[in-house]
Each structure stands twice: as C-alpha cells, then as structure tokens.
Coordinates of C-alpha atoms in Angstrom, one line a residue:
Chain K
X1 CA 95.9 69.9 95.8
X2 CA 93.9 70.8 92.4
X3 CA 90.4 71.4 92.6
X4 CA 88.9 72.4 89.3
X5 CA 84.6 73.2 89.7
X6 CA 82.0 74.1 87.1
X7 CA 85.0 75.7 85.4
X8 CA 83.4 76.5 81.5
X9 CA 85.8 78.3 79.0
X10 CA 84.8 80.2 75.9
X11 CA 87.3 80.9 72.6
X12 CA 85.7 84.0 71.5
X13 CA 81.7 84.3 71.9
X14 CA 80.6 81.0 70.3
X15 CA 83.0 78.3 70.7
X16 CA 83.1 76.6 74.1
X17 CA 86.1 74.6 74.7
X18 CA 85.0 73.4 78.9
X19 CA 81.8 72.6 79.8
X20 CA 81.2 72.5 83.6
X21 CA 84.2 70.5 84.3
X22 CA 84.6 69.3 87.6
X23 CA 87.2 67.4 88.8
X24 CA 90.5 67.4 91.4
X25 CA 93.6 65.9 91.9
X26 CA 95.1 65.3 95.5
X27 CA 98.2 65.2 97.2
X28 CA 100.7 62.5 95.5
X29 CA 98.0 61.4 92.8
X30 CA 98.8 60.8 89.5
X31 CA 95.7 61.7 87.0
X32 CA 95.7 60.6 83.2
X33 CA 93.2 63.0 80.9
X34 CA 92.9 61.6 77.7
X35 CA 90.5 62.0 75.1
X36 CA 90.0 62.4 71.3
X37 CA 92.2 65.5 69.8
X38 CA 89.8 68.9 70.7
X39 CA 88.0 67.7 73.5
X40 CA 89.6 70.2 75.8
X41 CA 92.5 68.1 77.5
X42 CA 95.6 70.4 77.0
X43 CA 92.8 74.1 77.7
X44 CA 92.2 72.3 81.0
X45 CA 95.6 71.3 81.9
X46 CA 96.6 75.1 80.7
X47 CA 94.0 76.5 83.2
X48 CA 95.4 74.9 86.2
X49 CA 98.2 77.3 86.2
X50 CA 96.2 80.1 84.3
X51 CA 97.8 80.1 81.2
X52 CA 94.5 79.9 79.8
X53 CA 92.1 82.5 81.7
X54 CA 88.7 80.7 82.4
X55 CA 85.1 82.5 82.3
X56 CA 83.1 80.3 84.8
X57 CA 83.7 78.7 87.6
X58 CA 86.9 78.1 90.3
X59 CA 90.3 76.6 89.6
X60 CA 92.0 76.5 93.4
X61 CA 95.9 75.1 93.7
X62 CA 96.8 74.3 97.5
X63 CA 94.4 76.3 99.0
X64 CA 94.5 79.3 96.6
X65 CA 92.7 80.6 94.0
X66 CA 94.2 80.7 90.7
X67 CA 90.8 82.9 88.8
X68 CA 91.0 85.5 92.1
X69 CA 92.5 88.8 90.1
X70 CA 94.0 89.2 93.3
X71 CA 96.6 86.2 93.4
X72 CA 99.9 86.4 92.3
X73 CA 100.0 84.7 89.4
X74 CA 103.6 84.1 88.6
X75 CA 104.5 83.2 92.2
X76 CA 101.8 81.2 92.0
X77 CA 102.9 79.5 88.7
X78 CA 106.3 78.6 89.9
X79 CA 105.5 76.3 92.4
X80 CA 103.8 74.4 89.7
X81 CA 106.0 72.3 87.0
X82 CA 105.1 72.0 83.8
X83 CA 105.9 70.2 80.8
X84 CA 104.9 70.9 77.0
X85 CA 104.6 68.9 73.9
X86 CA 107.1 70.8 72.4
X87 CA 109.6 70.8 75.4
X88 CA 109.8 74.4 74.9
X89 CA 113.5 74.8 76.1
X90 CA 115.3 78.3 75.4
X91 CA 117.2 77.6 72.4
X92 CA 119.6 80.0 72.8
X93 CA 120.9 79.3 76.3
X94 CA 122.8 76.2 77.2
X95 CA 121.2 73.1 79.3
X96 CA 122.8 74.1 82.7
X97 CA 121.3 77.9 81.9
X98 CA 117.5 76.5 80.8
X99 CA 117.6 75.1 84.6
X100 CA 119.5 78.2 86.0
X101 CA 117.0 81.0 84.6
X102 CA 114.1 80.7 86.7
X103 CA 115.6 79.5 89.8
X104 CA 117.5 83.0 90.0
X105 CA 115.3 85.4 88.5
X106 CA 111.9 84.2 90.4
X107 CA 113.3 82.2 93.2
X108 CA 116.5 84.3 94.0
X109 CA 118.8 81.5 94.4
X110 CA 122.6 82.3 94.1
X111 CA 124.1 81.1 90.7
X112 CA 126.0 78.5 92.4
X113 CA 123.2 77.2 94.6
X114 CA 121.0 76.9 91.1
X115 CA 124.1 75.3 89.9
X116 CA 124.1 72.3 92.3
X117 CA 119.9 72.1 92.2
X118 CA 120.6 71.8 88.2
X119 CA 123.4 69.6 88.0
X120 CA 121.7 67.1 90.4
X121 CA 118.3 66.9 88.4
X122 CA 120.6 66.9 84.9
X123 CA 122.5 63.6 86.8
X124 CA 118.8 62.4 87.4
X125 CA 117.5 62.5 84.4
X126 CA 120.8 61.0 82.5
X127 CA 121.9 64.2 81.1
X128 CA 124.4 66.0 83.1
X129 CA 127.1 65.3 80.8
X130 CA 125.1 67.4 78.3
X131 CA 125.6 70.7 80.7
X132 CA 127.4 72.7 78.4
X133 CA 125.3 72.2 75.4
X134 CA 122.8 74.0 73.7
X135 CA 119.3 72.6 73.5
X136 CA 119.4 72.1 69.6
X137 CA 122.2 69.9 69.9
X138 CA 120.0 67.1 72.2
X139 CA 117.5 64.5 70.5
X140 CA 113.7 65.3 71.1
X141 CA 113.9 62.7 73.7
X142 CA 116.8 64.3 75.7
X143 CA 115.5 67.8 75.3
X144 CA 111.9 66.5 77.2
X145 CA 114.0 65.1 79.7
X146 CA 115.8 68.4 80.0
X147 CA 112.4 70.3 80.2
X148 CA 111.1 67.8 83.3
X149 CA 114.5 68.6 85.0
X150 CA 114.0 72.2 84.4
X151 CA 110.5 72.1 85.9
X152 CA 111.5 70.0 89.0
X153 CA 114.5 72.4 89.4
X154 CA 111.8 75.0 90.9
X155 CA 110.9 72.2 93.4
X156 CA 107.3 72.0 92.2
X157 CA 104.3 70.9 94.8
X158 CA 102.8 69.1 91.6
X159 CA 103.7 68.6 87.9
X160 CA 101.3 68.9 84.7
X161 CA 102.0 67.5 81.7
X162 CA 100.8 68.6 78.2
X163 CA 101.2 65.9 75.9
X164 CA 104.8 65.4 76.8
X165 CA 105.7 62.2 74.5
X166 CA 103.3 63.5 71.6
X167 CA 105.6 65.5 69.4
X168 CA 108.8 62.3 70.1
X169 CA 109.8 59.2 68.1
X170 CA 108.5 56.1 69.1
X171 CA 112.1 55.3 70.3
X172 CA 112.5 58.4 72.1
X173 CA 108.9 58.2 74.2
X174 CA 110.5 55.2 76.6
X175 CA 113.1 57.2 78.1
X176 CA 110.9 60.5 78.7
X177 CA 108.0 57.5 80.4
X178 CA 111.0 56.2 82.2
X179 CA 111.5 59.7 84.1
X180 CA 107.9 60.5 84.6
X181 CA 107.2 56.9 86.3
X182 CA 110.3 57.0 88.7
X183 CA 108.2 60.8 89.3
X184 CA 104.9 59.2 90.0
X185 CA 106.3 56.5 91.9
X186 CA 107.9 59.0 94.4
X187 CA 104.9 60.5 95.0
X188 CA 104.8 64.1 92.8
X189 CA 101.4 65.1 92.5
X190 CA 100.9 64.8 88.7
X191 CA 98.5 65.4 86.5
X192 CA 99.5 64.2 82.6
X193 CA 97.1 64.8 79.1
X194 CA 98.7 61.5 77.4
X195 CA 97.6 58.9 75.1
X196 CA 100.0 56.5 77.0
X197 CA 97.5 54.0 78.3
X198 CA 100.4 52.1 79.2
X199 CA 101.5 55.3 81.2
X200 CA 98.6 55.4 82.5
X201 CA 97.9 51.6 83.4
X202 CA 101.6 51.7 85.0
X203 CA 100.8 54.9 87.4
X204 CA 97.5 56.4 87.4
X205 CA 95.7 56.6 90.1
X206 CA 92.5 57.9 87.8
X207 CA 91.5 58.3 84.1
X208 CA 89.8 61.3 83.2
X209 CA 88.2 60.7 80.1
X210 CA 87.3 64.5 78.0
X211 CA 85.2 64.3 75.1
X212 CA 84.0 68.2 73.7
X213 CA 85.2 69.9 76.4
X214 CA 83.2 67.6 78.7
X215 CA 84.3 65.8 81.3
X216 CA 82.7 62.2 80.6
X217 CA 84.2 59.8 82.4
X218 CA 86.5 60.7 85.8
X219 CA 87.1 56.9 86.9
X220 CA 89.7 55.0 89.1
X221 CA 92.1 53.5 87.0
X222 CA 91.0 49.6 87.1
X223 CA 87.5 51.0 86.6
X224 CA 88.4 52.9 83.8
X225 CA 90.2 49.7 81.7
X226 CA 87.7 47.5 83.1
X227 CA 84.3 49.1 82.2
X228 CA 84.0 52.7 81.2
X229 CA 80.7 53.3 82.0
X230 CA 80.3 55.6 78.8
X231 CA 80.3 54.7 75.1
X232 CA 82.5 57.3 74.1
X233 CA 85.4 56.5 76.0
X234 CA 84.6 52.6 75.5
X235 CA 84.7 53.5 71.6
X236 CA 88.0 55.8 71.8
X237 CA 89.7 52.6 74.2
X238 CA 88.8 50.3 71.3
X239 CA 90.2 52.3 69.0
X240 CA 93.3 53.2 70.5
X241 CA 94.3 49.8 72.6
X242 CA 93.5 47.9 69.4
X243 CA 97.0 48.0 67.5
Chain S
X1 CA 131.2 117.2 27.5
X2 CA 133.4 119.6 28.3
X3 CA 134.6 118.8 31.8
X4 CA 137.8 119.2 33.2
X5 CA 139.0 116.5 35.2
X6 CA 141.4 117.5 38.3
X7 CA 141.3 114.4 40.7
X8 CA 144.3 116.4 42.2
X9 CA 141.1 118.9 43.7
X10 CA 141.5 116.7 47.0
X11 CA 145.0 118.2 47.8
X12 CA 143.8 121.3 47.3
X13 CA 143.3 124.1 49.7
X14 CA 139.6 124.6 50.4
X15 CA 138.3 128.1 50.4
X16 CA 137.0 127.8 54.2
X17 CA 140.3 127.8 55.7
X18 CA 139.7 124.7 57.1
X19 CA 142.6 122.6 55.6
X20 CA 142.4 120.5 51.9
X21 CA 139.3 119.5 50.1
X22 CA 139.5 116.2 51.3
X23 CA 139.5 117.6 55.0
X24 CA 136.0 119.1 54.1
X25 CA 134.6 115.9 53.0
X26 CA 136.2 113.8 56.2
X27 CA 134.9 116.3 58.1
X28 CA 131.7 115.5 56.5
X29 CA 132.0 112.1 57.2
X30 CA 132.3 112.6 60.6
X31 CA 129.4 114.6 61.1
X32 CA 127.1 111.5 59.4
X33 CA 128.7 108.9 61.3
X34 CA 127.7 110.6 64.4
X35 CA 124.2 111.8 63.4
X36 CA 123.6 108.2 61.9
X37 CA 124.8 106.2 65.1
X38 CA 122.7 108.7 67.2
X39 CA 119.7 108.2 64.9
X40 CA 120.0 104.4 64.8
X41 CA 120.6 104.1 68.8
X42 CA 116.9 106.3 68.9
X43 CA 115.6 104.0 66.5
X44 CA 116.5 100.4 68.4
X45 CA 115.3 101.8 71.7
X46 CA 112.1 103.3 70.4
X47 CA 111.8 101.0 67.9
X48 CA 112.0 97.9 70.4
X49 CA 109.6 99.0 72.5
X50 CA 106.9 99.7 70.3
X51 CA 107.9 96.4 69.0
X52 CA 107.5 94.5 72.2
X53 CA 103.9 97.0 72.5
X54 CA 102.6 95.4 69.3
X55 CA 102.9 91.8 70.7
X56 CA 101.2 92.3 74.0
X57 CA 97.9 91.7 74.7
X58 CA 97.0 94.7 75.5
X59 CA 94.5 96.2 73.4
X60 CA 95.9 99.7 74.7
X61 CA 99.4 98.6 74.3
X62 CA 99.0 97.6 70.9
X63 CA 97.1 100.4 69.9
X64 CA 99.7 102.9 70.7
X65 CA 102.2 100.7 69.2
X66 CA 99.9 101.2 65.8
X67 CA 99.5 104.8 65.9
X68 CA 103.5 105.2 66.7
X69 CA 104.4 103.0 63.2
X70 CA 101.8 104.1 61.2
X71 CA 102.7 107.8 61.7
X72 CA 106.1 107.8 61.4
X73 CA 106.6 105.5 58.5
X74 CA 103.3 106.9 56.5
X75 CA 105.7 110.0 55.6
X76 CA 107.5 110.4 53.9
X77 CA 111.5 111.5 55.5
X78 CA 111.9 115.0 54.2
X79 CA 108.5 116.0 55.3
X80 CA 109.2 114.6 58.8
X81 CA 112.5 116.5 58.9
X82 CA 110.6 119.9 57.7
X83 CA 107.8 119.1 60.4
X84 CA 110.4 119.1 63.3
X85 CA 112.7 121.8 62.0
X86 CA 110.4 124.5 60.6
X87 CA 106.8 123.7 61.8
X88 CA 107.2 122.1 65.6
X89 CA 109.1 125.7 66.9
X90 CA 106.0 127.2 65.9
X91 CA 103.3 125.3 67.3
X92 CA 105.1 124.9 70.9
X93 CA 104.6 127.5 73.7
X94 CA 106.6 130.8 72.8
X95 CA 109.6 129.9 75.1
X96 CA 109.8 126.2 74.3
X97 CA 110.1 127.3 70.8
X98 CA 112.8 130.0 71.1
X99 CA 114.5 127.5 72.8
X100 CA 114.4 124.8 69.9
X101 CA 115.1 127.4 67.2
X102 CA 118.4 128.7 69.7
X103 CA 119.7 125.0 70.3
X104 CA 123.4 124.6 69.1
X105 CA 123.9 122.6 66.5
X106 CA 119.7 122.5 66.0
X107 CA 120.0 120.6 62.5
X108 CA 121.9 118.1 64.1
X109 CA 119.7 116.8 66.9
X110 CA 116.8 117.2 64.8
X111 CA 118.5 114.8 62.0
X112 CA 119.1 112.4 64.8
X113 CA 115.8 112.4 66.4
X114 CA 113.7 112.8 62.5
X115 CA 115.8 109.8 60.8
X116 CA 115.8 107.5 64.6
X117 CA 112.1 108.5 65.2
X118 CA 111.3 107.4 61.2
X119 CA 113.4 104.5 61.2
X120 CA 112.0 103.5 64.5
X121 CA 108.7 102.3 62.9
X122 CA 110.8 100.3 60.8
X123 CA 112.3 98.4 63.8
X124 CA 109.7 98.1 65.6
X125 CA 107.4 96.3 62.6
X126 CA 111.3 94.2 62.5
X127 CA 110.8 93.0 66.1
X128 CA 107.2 92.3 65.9
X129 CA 107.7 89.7 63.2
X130 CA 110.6 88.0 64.8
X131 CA 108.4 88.0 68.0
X132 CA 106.0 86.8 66.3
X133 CA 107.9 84.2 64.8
X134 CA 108.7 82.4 67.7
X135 CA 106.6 79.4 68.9
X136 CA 104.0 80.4 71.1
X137 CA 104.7 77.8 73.6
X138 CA 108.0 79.7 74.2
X139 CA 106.2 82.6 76.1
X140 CA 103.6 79.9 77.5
X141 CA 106.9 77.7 79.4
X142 CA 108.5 81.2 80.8
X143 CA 104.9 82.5 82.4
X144 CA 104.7 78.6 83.6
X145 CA 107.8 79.2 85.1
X146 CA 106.4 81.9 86.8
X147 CA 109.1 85.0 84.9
X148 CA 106.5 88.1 84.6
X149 CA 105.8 89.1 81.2
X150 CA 109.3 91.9 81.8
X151 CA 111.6 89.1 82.2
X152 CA 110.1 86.6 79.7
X153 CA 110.7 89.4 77.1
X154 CA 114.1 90.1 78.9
X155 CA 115.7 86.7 79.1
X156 CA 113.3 84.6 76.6
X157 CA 111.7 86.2 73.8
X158 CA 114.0 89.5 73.3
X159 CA 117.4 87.5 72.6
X160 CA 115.5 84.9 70.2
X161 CA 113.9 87.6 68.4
X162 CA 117.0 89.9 68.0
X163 CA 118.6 87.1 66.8
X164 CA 116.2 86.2 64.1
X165 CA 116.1 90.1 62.2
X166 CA 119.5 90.7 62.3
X167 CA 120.2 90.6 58.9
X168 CA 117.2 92.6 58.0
X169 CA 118.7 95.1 61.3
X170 CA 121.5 95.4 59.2
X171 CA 119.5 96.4 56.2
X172 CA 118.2 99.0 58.2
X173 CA 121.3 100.3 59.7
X174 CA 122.4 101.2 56.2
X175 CA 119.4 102.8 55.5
X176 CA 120.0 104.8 58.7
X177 CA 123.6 106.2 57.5
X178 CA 122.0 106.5 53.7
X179 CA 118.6 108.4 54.9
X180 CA 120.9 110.9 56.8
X181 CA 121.7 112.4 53.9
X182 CA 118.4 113.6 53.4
X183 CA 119.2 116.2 57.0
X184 CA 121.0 118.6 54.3
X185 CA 117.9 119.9 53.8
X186 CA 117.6 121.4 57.1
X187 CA 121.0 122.5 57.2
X188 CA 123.1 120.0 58.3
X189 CA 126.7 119.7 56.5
X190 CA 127.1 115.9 56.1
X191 CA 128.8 114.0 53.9
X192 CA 126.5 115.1 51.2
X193 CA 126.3 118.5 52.3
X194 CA 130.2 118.7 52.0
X195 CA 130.1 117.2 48.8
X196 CA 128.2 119.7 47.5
X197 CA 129.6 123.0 49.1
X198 CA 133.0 121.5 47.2
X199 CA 131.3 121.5 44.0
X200 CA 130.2 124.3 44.9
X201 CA 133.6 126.2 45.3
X202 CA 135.8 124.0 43.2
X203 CA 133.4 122.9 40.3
X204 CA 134.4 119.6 40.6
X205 CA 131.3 118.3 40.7
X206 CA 132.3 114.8 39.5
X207 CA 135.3 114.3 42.0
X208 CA 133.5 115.5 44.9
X209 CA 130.7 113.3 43.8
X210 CA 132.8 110.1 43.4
X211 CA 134.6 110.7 46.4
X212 CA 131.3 110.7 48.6
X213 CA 130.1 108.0 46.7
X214 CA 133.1 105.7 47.9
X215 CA 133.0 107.2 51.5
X216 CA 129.2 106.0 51.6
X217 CA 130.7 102.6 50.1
X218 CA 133.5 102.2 52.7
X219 CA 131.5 103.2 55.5
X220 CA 128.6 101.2 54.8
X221 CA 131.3 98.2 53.9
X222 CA 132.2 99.0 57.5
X223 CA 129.0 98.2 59.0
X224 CA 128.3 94.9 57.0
X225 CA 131.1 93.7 58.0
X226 CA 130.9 94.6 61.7
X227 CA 127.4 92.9 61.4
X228 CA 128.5 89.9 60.3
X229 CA 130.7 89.9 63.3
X230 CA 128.1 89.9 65.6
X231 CA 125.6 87.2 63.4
X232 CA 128.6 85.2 64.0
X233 CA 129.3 85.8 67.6
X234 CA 126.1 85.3 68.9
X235 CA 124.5 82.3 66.5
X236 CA 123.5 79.5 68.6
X237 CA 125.1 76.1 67.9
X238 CA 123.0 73.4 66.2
X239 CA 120.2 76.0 65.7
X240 CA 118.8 76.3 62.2
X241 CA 118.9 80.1 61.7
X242 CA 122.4 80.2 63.7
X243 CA 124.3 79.0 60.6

C-alpha cells in the first residue's frame, strides 16, 4: 500500500533530515515510527502524502507515484487520511462543516449526502451531539476525535498519523487511543509516529524505530519489545518504558 | 482676531446656483463617499491578492507581490495622484492619452484608482500578516485533504485571516475616506474641495471648516460603527480573537 525506497530529504543544502530510508506498509497494517524528537518521524510521515517534497528516491501509494511531477497530487492526497498533532480543525466552521468541506469541494458529494457520511462518523466517534458547535468550544481530546472523523469522512485507503495524542492531556490521550484501536482493529491501513508504546504493543503489526533521519530498526512488533537488535532504540525503550 | 462669526452662512444661498451652502458641502460629501468606497473596493481586491501572492511559495509570486507594495506605498499619495493625472497621459501612446485626458469626470476615477492602488499595498502587507499568523499546520490539513492551494485559501486560510485584521481593515478604511481628500489637488470637488470653494465665496473660512470637520467625524463614526457590526457578526464562538 506504502512503499517508501532510498527516499533522502534535505532542509536547505546542509541539513539532511532522511537518510536512505526504506521501508513499506501493506494493506491493513498498522506501523508505529517512533524515535527520539528530530530523528525524522513526523518529515517521513509528511512525505507519504507529499506534504513534504523529497530529493532522492521513490515514495509510491497504491500503485502510484507520489515524487512523479506528473501525479495529481491533491486527488491523490484525499484518498489518504491524516491526522496532526495539533488536530488542525478550521476554527471558524462548525464540526458538521469541518467534515462537510472536503467531501464537497474535492469529492463532489451533495450537501446532504456529506451530511449523513458526517453525522455517522461524528456518532462513531462519540461526538455527534457536538454537530452544531464550533471547534473551539470542544476539549483537545474531542477536537482529535473530530479530526479522525474528518479524515475517515473522505473514506481513506489508509490513515497517517502525526503525533496525534502528543499536544493532549494525559486524561484526554485514552479516548483519542480508544478510536484509533477500534481503526486498527478493523483493518485501516495505518501508519502512526507515536510514543504510545502501549498503542503500539496493543496494535502494531511493526515498530519502526528512526534515529537522525535513519531508519535503524524496522522490526515486528514482539521483536521490537523483545530484543531490538540496535543500542539506540534499546537505550530510547529504557528510557521511555521505565516510568 | 477680527473674525465675523455667521454660523447662519449654511442657509445661505451659494453663489453657484446650486441651492444653500450646506447643499455645496453635502454635495461634497457625496462625491467622497463615492470616490472612497470605489478606492477601498480597488484596494481589498488588489490588495488581497497581492496579499495571498506574498504567502505563496512562489518565488515569482512573491516577487511580484514585493515590487507591487513596495512601489505603491514607497510614495508618497500626492505624488502618486500627480503621476496618474499629469504625467501617465503623456507617456501613453498618443490616442490612449487623449483618451485619459477626455474621460468624464477624469479626477474622479483617477482618485479612485491613485488612493485604492496606494492603499492596496497597505492591505495587502494586512493580509500577509494575518496569513502569516495562522498555524502552519492549517494549510498542511487542507492540502492533506486534498483542496488545491485556490480553495485552501478560499474556504481555509482567507476567512481566518480576514477575520484576524479587521480591526486594523478598519483603520484602513478611514484612512481611505481621509486620504481622499488629498484628490483636490487634481481637481476633484470633495468634501474638502467644497469646503474650500465656500470659503472661498463666503469667507467663512472657520464655519465651512468646522462643518467639514464634523462631516469627516460623522462619516467616519459611520464606518466604525458599521465595522463593529460585522467583527460581531462573524466572531467565531469560543475562539480567542472572536471576543
């Protein structure tokens, strides 16, 4: 479904965030990138859908390729959820109009088919009695939830997530996990840059495991919290699982 | 000082035939209402383009979008309404010319387009800001949702960013209706220009002076008020600048 190869990516001339990463996600997988902050995790993620252009190597999503100047980038991008640390909704239209805009204005739906589409994933995520509201009137937590329906609502082939519980109070992360596990467990394609190992223990297929824009460690999941086969992602576990 | 006071000089008849003194300075009120609204509709539609040129990536986009400001607000007013009035006739091809110099009304549409065109730069460095001080992830989750760059500054960015300088729009709306003043130079009879032409004939120069000076007031008044309206009308519940 993602196949990312030898992709390197440069901020200005000297500072190279990827290095030759390699690395894919298939069909109904569910892929944890974690790493130390500025190894790269949230530039990869980004690349996937080309918000971040890369310089070297091939990025394809379901057969096409996202680097070919010749691909339609925003059809491209819809069929591709995404989910940001900062939830990113548009503050100044209401809930049921967040999940409404794109539906209409890059999939054509009719208002009151985008409607239904929205009220059902509002119901699903425990929000649709929050509809009429604006997004600054929802808690950090209900406001993710808000930008997963919104996502789904273009019925995505896969979902990537940018830190989605990072920027949320630790009483607030459950109920954003709670959505994205009943997600994985219905078999979205998903690929998550979280620090939720217990996320990632719950779901993951694999752990990919970035450390200065490398890709160090790209294990299966029991591998992975077993024995990481590299120090650096043995040392960032120890650090992180030990509280 | 000698002066003799008449504020009965309003009732009067004026020398032009035109009805009293008062008439001449409503009619000159008139005349800068329109050539300000004209001016000020130039000046959001200019200005909001060049605005939205500034923020795009484009180096040639924001290149022209630098030349634009810095030429019109590097001049000073007067010398811009001399350049269009006197100078521009010249240096266009014979007919184009004669056909500038024969336009009816020729102060008037080149008040409207001198002031717009000079308080467009104004806008446009406006809109920039409040573009610019958006989070970036707001443009990032509209491309991800796959809206082209158009309808992300259509339906996302545009209506934040409007939001956010309308007080300082308003600032600049007055300045608009006050900087019109300066298009008696080229001819125009405005409020100012009326003003004087009564002092003129009547030697009232303190009425006619005091009566233009609370037109400006009222008018102006007018406008703040009508802009608080719509700050009102269109702040966003629970958001922090929507108060």
């Amino acid at each position: 479904m993602i196949e990312i190869n030898h992709v390197n990516k440069w901020y200005g001339p000297s500072f190279q965030a990827l290095k030759d990463c390699t690395t894919s996600v298939a069909k109904g997988e569910v892929v944890v990138v974690c790493g130390p902050s500025g190894s790269g995790k949230s530039t990869l993620i980004k690349c996937v859908n080309a918000l971040e252009p890369i310089q070297g190597g091939d990025i394809v999503l379901d057969g096409i390729k996202v680097n070919d100047p010749k691909t339609d980038l925003p059809k491209l991008r819809s069929r591709v959820g995404m989910v940001f640390q900062h939830f990113e909704l548009f503050p100044h239209l209401r809930i049921i109009d967040n999940l409404c805009l794109a539906q209409e204005k890059v999939l054509g739906r009719k208002h009151d088919d985008a409607v239904v589409t929205a009220m059902k994933l509002l119901d699903r995520v425990g929000l649709k009695d929050h509809a009429k509201k604006f997004p600054a009137e929802l808690s950090g937590g209900q406001q993710q939830r808000v930008a997963i329906a919104r996502a789904l609502a273009m019925n995505p082939i896969a979902m990537l997530f940018d830190e989605p519980t990072s920027a949320l109070d630790p009483e607030m992360i459950s109920e954003v996990l709670d959505v994205m596990v009943d997600l994985a467990r219905e078999g979205m394609t998903m690929m998550v840059v979280t620090h939720e190992m217990g996320f990632a223990n719950k779901v993951a297929d694999r752990v990919i495991f970035m450390d200065r824009g490398e890709i160090v460690e790209d294990a299966k999941k029991a591998d992975f919290f077993g024995t990481p086969r590299s120090d650096r992602a043995q040392k960032f576990l120890s650090k992180i699982l030990q509280h | 000082m000698n002066y003799n006071w008449n504020w009965h000089i309003f009732l009067e008849p004026n020398p032009m035939g035109t009805g009293t003194y008062l008439d001449m300075l409503l009619a000159g009120l008139v005349v800068t209402v329109k050539v300000s609204v004209l001016a000020w509709i130039i000046a959001l539609v200019s200005g909001t383009v060049i605005g939205v040129l500034r923020t795009l990536p484009s180096r040639t986009a924001s290149w022209i979008g630098f030349c634009w400001v810095e030429f019109f607000r590097n001049m000073p007013l007067l010398v811009q309404l001399f350049l269009w009035f006197f100078v521009l006739p010249e240096l266009l091809p014979k007919s184009a010319g004669l056909w500038m110099k024969q336009l009816p009304n020729a102060p008037f549409w080149t008040a409207a387009v001198g002031v717009g065109l000079f308080m467009s730069a104004r806008v446009a460095v406006q809109l920039q800001a409040g573009i610019g001080s958006l989070p970036r992830g707001q443009k990032q989750a509209s491309t991800a949702l796959g809206l082209t760059t158009v309808q992300t500054y259509r339906y996302v960015l545009l209506p934040m960013a409007f939001r956010i300088i309308l007080p300082p729009l308003t600032s600049e709306f007055l300045n608009t209706i006050k900087n019109s003043a300066v298009a008696i130079t080229i001819g125009l009879i405005e409020l100012t220009g009326q003003a004087r032409s009564m002092q003129e004939f009547s030697f009232q120069v303190f009425e006619a002076f005091t009566a233009a000076t609370v037109l400006y007031l009222l008018l102006n008044f007018v406008v703040v008020t009508a802009m608080r309206f719509l700050e009102r009308y269109v702040a966003i519940p629970g958001y922090i600048t929507g108060k």
